[in-house]
mmCIF file of C-alpha atoms in Angstrom:
data_model
loop_
_atom_site.group_PDB
_atom_site.id
_atom_site.type_symbol
_atom_site.label_atom_id
_atom_site.label_comp_id
_atom_site.label_asym_id
_atom_site.label_seq_id
_atom_site.Cartn_x
_atom_site.Cartn_y
_atom_site.Cartn_z
ATOM 1 C CA GLU A 136 -20.131 -26.156 10.688
ATOM 2 C CA HIS A 137 -16.930 -25.641 8.649
ATOM 3 C CA GLU A 138 -18.439 -28.267 5.683
ATOM 4 C CA GLU A 139 -21.577 -25.824 5.721
ATOM 5 C CA TRP A 140 -19.214 -22.586 5.513
ATOM 6 C CA VAL A 141 -17.406 -24.196 2.197
ATOM 7 C CA LEU A 142 -20.339 -25.039 0.812
ATOM 8 C CA SER A 143 -21.991 -21.483 1.134
ATOM 9 C CA LEU A 144 -18.785 -20.234 -0.903
ATOM 10 C CA ALA A 145 -18.490 -22.674 -3.339
ATOM 11 C CA THR A 146 -22.314 -21.988 -4.084
ATOM 12 C CA ARG A 147 -21.706 -18.460 -4.678
ATOM 13 C CA LEU A 148 -18.715 -18.774 -6.502
ATOM 14 C CA ARG A 149 -20.456 -20.768 -8.879
ATOM 15 C CA GLU A 150 -22.631 -18.274 -9.016
ATOM 16 C CA ASN A 151 -20.399 -15.834 -9.681
ATOM 17 C CA GLY A 152 -19.281 -17.953 -12.978
ATOM 18 C CA VAL A 153 -16.596 -20.036 -11.188
ATOM 19 C CA ASP A 154 -17.004 -23.829 -12.254
ATOM 20 C CA VAL A 155 -16.402 -25.164 -8.674
ATOM 21 C CA ILE A 156 -15.441 -28.903 -7.746
ATOM 22 C CA LEU A 157 -16.180 -29.699 -4.692
ATOM 23 C CA ASP A 158 -16.100 -33.175 -2.606
ATOM 24 C CA GLN A 159 -19.428 -32.608 -1.053
ATOM 25 C CA TRP A 160 -20.974 -32.468 -4.530
ATOM 26 C CA ASP A 161 -18.423 -34.496 -6.769
ATOM 27 C CA LEU A 162 -17.248 -37.205 -4.250
ATOM 28 C CA ARG A 163 -19.733 -40.211 -4.288
ATOM 29 C CA LEU A 164 -20.543 -42.481 -1.682
ATOM 30 C CA GLY A 165 -17.713 -45.209 -1.788
ATOM 31 C CA GLY A 166 -15.904 -43.213 -4.441
ATOM 32 C CA ASP A 167 -12.118 -43.183 -4.682
ATOM 33 C CA ILE A 168 -10.993 -40.132 -2.638
ATOM 34 C CA PRO A 169 -6.902 -40.496 -3.746
ATOM 35 C CA ALA A 170 -8.467 -40.300 -6.996
ATOM 36 C CA PHE A 171 -10.531 -37.395 -6.518
ATOM 37 C CA MET A 172 -7.527 -35.654 -4.924
ATOM 38 C CA ASP A 173 -5.703 -36.122 -8.069
ATOM 39 C CA ARG A 174 -8.079 -33.957 -10.125
ATOM 40 C CA LEU A 175 -6.310 -31.146 -8.321
ATOM 41 C CA THR A 176 -3.618 -31.469 -10.822
ATOM 42 C CA GLU A 177 -6.086 -30.734 -13.920
ATOM 43 C CA SER A 178 -8.059 -27.261 -11.867
ATOM 44 C CA ASP A 179 -6.867 -23.866 -13.020
ATOM 45 C CA ARG A 180 -7.135 -22.919 -9.484
ATOM 46 C CA VAL A 181 -7.006 -24.307 -6.299
ATOM 47 C CA ILE A 182 -8.418 -22.270 -3.111
ATOM 48 C CA CYS A 183 -6.898 -24.230 0.298
ATOM 49 C CA VAL A 184 -9.372 -23.114 3.606
ATOM 50 C CA CYS A 185 -6.727 -22.608 5.732
ATOM 51 C CA SER A 186 -8.225 -23.420 9.422
ATOM 52 C CA GLU A 187 -5.673 -23.970 12.400
ATOM 53 C CA ALA A 188 -6.469 -27.213 12.151
ATOM 54 C CA TYR A 189 -5.705 -27.677 8.647
ATOM 55 C CA ALA A 190 -2.755 -25.836 8.737
ATOM 56 C CA SER A 191 -1.368 -28.463 11.611
ATOM 57 C CA LYS A 192 -2.514 -31.483 9.660
ATOM 58 C CA ALA A 193 -0.933 -30.355 6.543
ATOM 59 C CA ASN A 194 2.425 -29.568 8.459
ATOM 60 C CA GLU A 195 2.312 -33.473 9.723
ATOM 61 C CA GLY A 196 1.362 -34.544 6.769
ATOM 62 C CA LYS A 197 -1.606 -36.540 8.258
ATOM 63 C CA ASN A 198 -4.512 -38.299 6.526
ATOM 64 C CA GLY A 199 -6.307 -36.687 3.506
ATOM 65 C CA VAL A 200 -4.748 -33.370 4.442
ATOM 66 C CA GLY A 201 -1.134 -34.794 3.893
ATOM 67 C CA TYR A 202 -2.159 -36.615 0.568
ATOM 68 C CA GLU A 203 -3.452 -33.453 -0.408
ATOM 69 C CA LYS A 204 -0.490 -31.078 0.342
ATOM 70 C CA MET A 205 1.764 -34.015 -1.711
ATOM 71 C CA ILE A 206 0.121 -33.400 -4.909
ATOM 72 C CA LEU A 207 0.010 -29.303 -4.235
ATOM 73 C CA THR A 208 3.443 -29.454 -3.038
ATOM 74 C CA SER A 209 4.266 -31.160 -6.529
ATOM 75 C CA GLU A 210 2.385 -28.497 -8.503
ATOM 76 C CA LEU A 211 4.674 -25.451 -6.966
ATOM 77 C CA ILE A 212 7.628 -27.636 -7.414
ATOM 78 C CA LYS A 213 6.843 -27.584 -11.471
ATOM 79 C CA ASN A 214 6.566 -23.713 -10.881
ATOM 80 C CA ILE A 215 7.834 -22.068 -7.961
ATOM 81 C CA ASN A 216 5.764 -19.100 -9.266
ATOM 82 C CA SER A 217 2.428 -20.709 -9.887
ATOM 83 C CA GLU A 218 -0.519 -18.442 -8.374
ATOM 84 C CA LYS A 219 -2.664 -21.570 -9.470
ATOM 85 C CA ILE A 220 -2.935 -21.948 -5.272
ATOM 86 C CA ILE A 221 -5.087 -19.599 -3.303
ATOM 87 C CA PRO A 222 -4.886 -19.722 0.447
ATOM 88 C CA ILE A 223 -7.930 -18.312 2.351
ATOM 89 C CA VAL A 224 -7.796 -18.330 6.201
ATOM 90 C CA ARG A 225 -10.936 -18.444 8.630
ATOM 91 C CA CYS A 226 -11.284 -19.362 12.162
ATOM 92 C CA ASN A 227 -7.944 -18.536 12.188
ATOM 93 C CA LYS A 228 -6.436 -16.502 14.931
ATOM 94 C CA LEU A 229 -3.009 -17.017 14.367
ATOM 95 C CA LYS A 230 -3.270 -16.516 11.005
ATOM 96 C CA ALA A 231 -1.484 -19.966 10.542
ATOM 97 C CA ILE A 232 -0.839 -21.021 6.900
ATOM 98 C CA PRO A 233 0.763 -24.705 6.124
ATOM 99 C CA THR A 234 4.530 -24.100 5.710
ATOM 100 C CA PHE A 235 4.661 -24.743 1.758
ATOM 101 C CA LEU A 236 2.031 -22.336 0.939
ATOM 102 C CA ILE A 237 3.761 -19.666 3.594
ATOM 103 C CA THR A 238 5.073 -17.537 0.382
ATOM 104 C CA LYS A 239 1.417 -17.405 -1.071
ATOM 105 C CA ARG A 240 -0.703 -14.377 -0.601
ATOM 106 C CA TYR A 241 -3.287 -15.287 0.886
ATOM 107 C CA VAL A 242 -6.998 -13.649 1.776
ATOM 108 C CA ASP A 243 -8.279 -13.285 4.798
ATOM 109 C CA PHE A 244 -12.059 -14.276 5.731
ATOM 110 C CA CYS A 245 -11.580 -13.952 9.466
ATOM 111 C CA ALA A 246 -13.514 -10.573 9.571
ATOM 112 C CA ASP A 247 -14.909 -9.199 6.559
ATOM 113 C CA PHE A 248 -16.254 -11.269 4.616
ATOM 114 C CA GLU A 249 -17.753 -9.407 1.357
ATOM 115 C CA SER A 250 -14.432 -7.514 1.418
ATOM 116 C CA ALA A 251 -12.473 -10.869 1.327
ATOM 117 C CA TYR A 252 -15.105 -12.488 -1.142
ATOM 118 C CA LEU A 253 -14.544 -9.601 -3.585
ATOM 119 C CA GLU A 254 -10.670 -10.055 -3.811
ATOM 120 C CA LEU A 255 -11.245 -13.687 -4.095
ATOM 121 C CA ILE A 256 -13.478 -13.597 -6.849
ATOM 122 C CA SER A 257 -11.844 -10.690 -8.471
ATOM 123 C CA GLY A 258 -8.588 -12.490 -8.356
ATOM 124 C CA ILE A 259 -10.157 -16.011 -9.747
ATOM 125 C CA HIS A 260 -11.544 -13.931 -12.771
ATOM 126 C CA ASP A 261 -7.828 -11.807 -13.494
ATOM 127 C CA GLU A 262 -9.719 -8.874 -12.530
ATOM 128 C CA THR A 263 -8.719 -6.373 -10.070
ATOM 129 C CA THR A 264 -10.461 -4.354 -7.987
ATOM 130 C CA LYS A 265 -7.846 -1.946 -7.244
ATOM 131 C CA ALA A 266 -6.890 -0.966 -10.486
ATOM 132 C CA ARG A 267 -3.338 0.666 -11.133
ATOM 133 C CA PRO A 268 -4.207 4.468 -12.132
ATOM 134 C CA THR A 269 -2.579 6.074 -14.779
ATOM 135 C CA VAL A 270 0.689 8.039 -14.664
ATOM 136 C CA GLY A 271 -0.670 11.716 -14.871
ATOM 137 C CA LYS A 272 1.456 14.379 -16.170
ATOM 138 C CA ASN A 273 4.503 16.041 -14.053
ATOM 139 C CA LEU A 274 2.736 18.730 -12.279
ATOM 140 C CA PHE A 275 6.399 20.573 -12.223
ATOM 141 C CA GLU A 276 6.603 21.045 -15.629
ATOM 142 C CA ALA A 277 7.111 25.039 -17.060
ATOM 143 C CA SER A 278 4.046 24.893 -18.556
ATOM 144 C CA GLU A 279 1.695 24.408 -15.376
ATOM 145 C CA SER A 280 1.033 27.857 -13.311
ATOM 146 C CA PRO A 281 1.356 27.489 -9.503
ATOM 147 C CA ILE A 282 -2.390 27.750 -9.263
ATOM 148 C CA ALA A 283 -2.897 24.762 -11.716
ATOM 149 C CA ILE A 284 -0.044 23.244 -9.643
ATOM 150 C CA CYS A 285 -1.772 23.185 -6.320
ATOM 151 C CA ASN A 286 -5.385 23.007 -7.350
ATOM 152 C CA ALA A 287 -4.328 19.748 -8.876
ATOM 153 C CA ILE A 288 -2.223 18.175 -5.992
ATOM 154 C CA SER A 289 -5.418 19.642 -3.804
ATOM 155 C CA SER A 290 -8.002 17.375 -5.719
ATOM 156 C CA SER A 291 -6.188 14.142 -5.550
ATOM 157 C CA GLN A 292 -7.234 14.171 -1.738
ATOM 158 C CA TYR A 293 -10.668 13.911 -2.739
ATOM 159 C CA SER A 294 -10.779 10.132 -3.307
ATOM 160 C CA ASN A 295 -10.738 7.033 -1.496
ATOM 161 C CA PRO A 296 -10.165 3.934 -3.921
ATOM 162 C CA ASN A 297 -11.324 1.177 -1.025
ATOM 163 C CA SER A 298 -14.764 -0.821 -1.587
ATOM 164 C CA THR A 299 -16.005 0.430 1.587
ATOM 165 C CA GLY A 300 -15.282 3.372 3.795
ATOM 166 C CA THR A 301 -16.121 6.573 5.666
ATOM 167 C CA VAL A 302 -15.865 10.191 3.989
ATOM 168 C CA GLU A 303 -16.055 13.203 5.414
ATOM 169 C CA PHE A 304 -15.111 16.735 2.835
ATOM 170 C CA ASP A 305 -16.158 20.014 2.388
ATOM 171 C CA TYR A 306 -18.716 20.046 -0.637
ATOM 172 C CA GLU A 307 -18.066 23.691 -1.621
ATOM 173 C CA ASN A 308 -14.439 22.459 -2.891
ATOM 174 C CA ASN A 309 -13.414 20.553 -6.045
ATOM 175 C CA ASN A 310 -16.837 21.383 -7.432
ATOM 176 C CA GLY A 311 -18.439 19.167 -4.711
ATOM 177 C CA CYS A 312 -16.801 16.146 -6.293
ATOM 178 C CA PHE A 313 -15.722 13.159 -4.562
ATOM 179 C CA VAL A 314 -14.348 9.954 -6.139
ATOM 180 C CA VAL A 315 -14.727 6.285 -4.435
ATOM 181 C CA GLY A 316 -14.098 2.825 -5.586
ATOM 182 C CA SER A 317 -11.524 2.225 -8.588
ATOM 183 C CA GLY A 318 -11.302 0.421 -11.845
ATOM 184 C CA SER A 319 -14.861 -1.052 -13.044
ATOM 185 C CA MET A 320 -15.836 -0.227 -9.785
ATOM 186 C CA GLN A 321 -15.170 3.518 -9.639
ATOM 187 C CA PHE A 322 -18.142 5.962 -8.459
ATOM 188 C CA ASP A 323 -17.690 10.107 -9.390
ATOM 189 C CA LEU A 324 -20.164 11.234 -6.893
ATOM 190 C CA GLN A 325 -21.285 14.803 -7.132
ATOM 191 C CA PHE A 326 -22.671 17.442 -4.649
ATOM 192 C CA SER A 327 -23.891 20.201 -4.153
ATOM 193 C CA SER A 328 -25.802 22.621 -0.908
ATOM 194 C CA ALA A 329 -29.351 22.317 0.015
ATOM 195 C CA SER A 330 -29.606 22.631 3.431
ATOM 196 C CA ASP A 331 -28.336 21.874 6.783
ATOM 197 C CA ALA A 332 -30.073 18.455 6.845
ATOM 198 C CA SER A 333 -29.871 17.386 3.249
ATOM 199 C CA ILE A 334 -27.931 17.352 0.145
ATOM 200 C CA HIS A 335 -27.942 17.319 -3.454
ATOM 201 C CA MET A 336 -26.750 14.174 -5.443
ATOM 202 C CA TYR A 337 -26.504 14.212 -9.203
ATOM 203 C CA ASN A 338 -25.966 11.818 -11.926
ATOM 204 C CA ASP A 339 -24.376 13.774 -14.029
ATOM 205 C CA PRO A 340 -20.423 12.524 -13.966
ATOM 206 C CA GLU A 341 -19.542 10.381 -16.891
ATOM 207 C CA ASN A 342 -19.178 6.819 -15.008
ATOM 208 C CA ILE A 343 -22.521 7.386 -13.303
ATOM 209 C CA GLU A 344 -25.435 5.682 -14.598
ATOM 210 C CA GLY A 345 -28.384 6.398 -12.327
ATOM 211 C CA ILE A 346 -28.694 7.276 -8.773
ATOM 212 C CA ALA A 347 -31.481 6.897 -6.609
ATOM 213 C CA LEU A 348 -32.974 7.436 -3.011
ATOM 214 C CA ALA A 349 -33.694 3.769 -1.065
ATOM 215 C CA ASP A 350 -36.602 4.552 0.819
ATOM 216 C CA GLY A 351 -37.500 2.813 4.479
ATOM 217 C CA VAL A 352 -33.756 1.166 4.180
ATOM 218 C CA ARG A 353 -32.247 1.120 7.446
ATOM 219 C CA SER A 354 -29.303 -0.907 7.081
ATOM 220 C CA PHE A 355 -27.063 -1.972 4.311
ATOM 221 C CA SER A 356 -27.924 -5.463 4.710
ATOM 222 C CA ASP A 357 -31.801 -3.786 3.906
ATOM 223 C CA ILE A 358 -30.616 -3.305 0.353
ATOM 224 C CA THR A 359 -31.708 -6.334 -2.039
ATOM 225 C CA ASN A 360 -31.653 -6.802 -5.865
ATOM 226 C CA ALA A 361 -30.925 -2.609 -5.928
ATOM 227 C CA SER A 362 -31.210 -3.120 -9.973
ATOM 228 C CA ASN A 363 -34.734 -3.207 -9.964
ATOM 229 C CA ALA A 364 -36.078 -1.982 -6.210
ATOM 230 C CA PHE A 365 -35.341 1.803 -6.457
ATOM 231 C CA ASP A 366 -36.141 4.302 -9.054
ATOM 232 C CA TYR A 367 -33.357 5.855 -11.075
ATOM 233 C CA THR A 368 -35.321 8.175 -13.167
ATOM 234 C CA SER A 369 -34.163 11.492 -11.993
ATOM 235 C CA ARG A 370 -30.867 13.609 -12.276
ATOM 236 C CA ALA A 371 -30.763 14.701 -8.756
ATOM 237 C CA ARG A 372 -32.094 13.532 -5.569
ATOM 238 C CA THR A 373 -31.899 15.348 -2.358
ATOM 239 C CA PRO A 374 -31.375 12.627 0.524
ATOM 240 C CA ASN A 375 -31.750 13.722 4.193
ATOM 241 C CA SER A 376 -28.893 12.812 6.982
ATOM 242 C CA ASP A 377 -29.438 8.903 7.670
ATOM 243 C CA GLU A 378 -30.975 8.359 4.410
ATOM 244 C CA PHE A 379 -29.325 5.504 2.003
ATOM 245 C CA VAL A 380 -28.714 6.659 -1.486
ATOM 246 C CA ILE A 381 -28.079 4.110 -4.319
ATOM 247 C CA VAL A 382 -26.094 4.951 -7.168
ATOM 248 C CA VAL A 383 -24.801 2.641 -10.333
ATOM 249 C CA ASN A 384 -22.133 3.172 -12.642
ATOM 250 C CA LYS A 385 -22.025 2.335 -16.203
ATOM 251 C CA ASN A 386 -20.072 -0.918 -15.751
ATOM 252 C CA GLY A 387 -23.511 -2.263 -13.755
ATOM 253 C CA PHE A 388 -22.161 -2.067 -10.351
ATOM 254 C CA PHE A 389 -23.815 -0.453 -6.934
ATOM 255 C CA LEU A 390 -22.922 1.941 -4.556
ATOM 256 C CA ALA A 391 -24.649 2.339 -1.499
ATOM 257 C CA ILE A 392 -24.268 5.366 0.915
ATOM 258 C CA LYS A 393 -25.537 6.136 4.057
ATOM 259 C CA LEU A 394 -25.604 10.154 4.443
ATOM 260 C CA GLY A 395 -24.593 11.420 7.759
ATOM 261 C CA VAL A 396 -23.618 14.717 9.187
ATOM 262 C CA ILE A 397 -24.343 17.672 6.955
ATOM 263 C CA LYS A 398 -23.280 21.066 7.513
ATOM 264 C CA MET A 399 -23.605 24.630 5.931
ATOM 265 C CA LYS A 400 -21.614 27.334 6.427
ATOM 266 C CA GLY A 401 -23.295 29.634 8.805
ATOM 267 C CA ARG A 402 -26.112 27.567 9.724
ATOM 268 C CA ASN A 403 -26.142 26.701 13.136
ATOM 269 C CA GLY A 404 -22.511 28.014 13.718
ATOM 270 C CA ALA A 405 -20.523 25.931 11.090
ATOM 271 C CA LYS A 406 -17.618 27.336 9.937
ATOM 272 C CA ARG A 407 -17.444 25.294 6.572
ATOM 273 C CA SER A 408 -20.055 23.228 4.663
ATOM 274 C CA SER A 409 -19.617 19.148 4.857
ATOM 275 C CA VAL A 410 -21.039 15.913 4.167
ATOM 276 C CA SER A 411 -20.224 12.930 5.896
ATOM 277 C CA PHE A 412 -21.054 9.428 4.641
ATOM 278 C CA GLU A 413 -20.762 5.794 5.128
ATOM 279 C CA TYR A 414 -20.228 3.490 1.859
ATOM 280 C CA LYS A 415 -19.825 0.334 0.272
ATOM 281 C CA ILE A 416 -19.756 -1.062 -2.977
ATOM 282 C CA THR A 417 -21.343 -4.281 -3.933
ATOM 283 C CA GLN A 418 -19.171 -6.886 -6.304
ATOM 284 C CA ASN A 419 -22.577 -8.311 -7.879
ATOM 285 C CA LYS A 420 -24.487 -6.662 -10.338
ATOM 286 C CA LYS A 421 -28.077 -7.494 -8.998
ATOM 287 C CA GLY A 422 -27.089 -4.994 -6.110
ATOM 288 C CA ASP A 423 -27.725 -6.971 -2.968
ATOM 289 C CA PHE A 424 -25.902 -5.613 0.309
ATOM 290 C CA GLU A 425 -27.021 -8.901 2.351
#
C-alpha cells in the first residue's frame, strides 16, 4: 500500500512538470542499490516520505534507509541551510521525523491530501500559494478622513487567503465583494441580491475570466475537467442554495463554490442579508477537484 501511494504521488508530480526519479521506475532487477541511492546527490530536490517506520530505521541507521540517511546528512553538512530535502509525513500519528531532518519544515499528508499536494508542488516549483500581500499605505496619515480609515479597516475582513474554507458574510456590505485565495490563485468574488433562495454572481472583477453554473454536480469530487465541462459565456449567474458554481481566474486556475444559506433582509424574519458558501481552489488548470 505504501509503495502504491508513493507511485501515485510520483506519477502526479511528473504530470505537473517534475522530472521524478523513482526506484519503481529507475532501479532494474539486479541493479546496484547503493549506486541508485548515490543519485540523490545529483537531484535538485529530494522528497523523504516519513512514515513512522522510516523515521525509526533512519534514526537507527538500519539497512538501505541508513545508507540513504548517510548520503542526505552529507548534503546537509555541505550546506546546513539547504532546502534540497523536503520531508513529508503520512501514516504517521506522531508526526515522527528522522532526527537529521528535525529542523526542516515538512508537508503533512496525514489529513487533507489536496492541500498538502498543493503546498508540495508549489514549493518544488518555487512558487507560493500564499503570496505576501503588498504593504498598503498608512491609514492614519493626515490625508485620510475618519470615514476612509473605517472603510479600509472594515473591507480587510472580507477575505480568506486559504485554498479551502467556509465563508459567511453580509453581501450588502463591501459592494458585495469577497476575496478568496492569494497570489495567482486569488479570486475576487462579487455578489448581489436575488431572493432569499438564490443570489447573483458576476465575472466583473478584473481577475475573473468566467463564471459558470455546475448543473448536476452534487459534491466537489464530481467536478472534473471544469475547463471544458461548463459554460462561461455569461457575465452573471444566479445559483440557488446547495448549487455549485465554478469560477476561473485570469491565471487559469479554478474555484468551486457550494452555496449554503442565503438570506435577504426582511424576508422570513432575516435581520440582515447574508450568503454562506464552502469553496475549494484546485492547483491544476484542468479544473479537476477529484
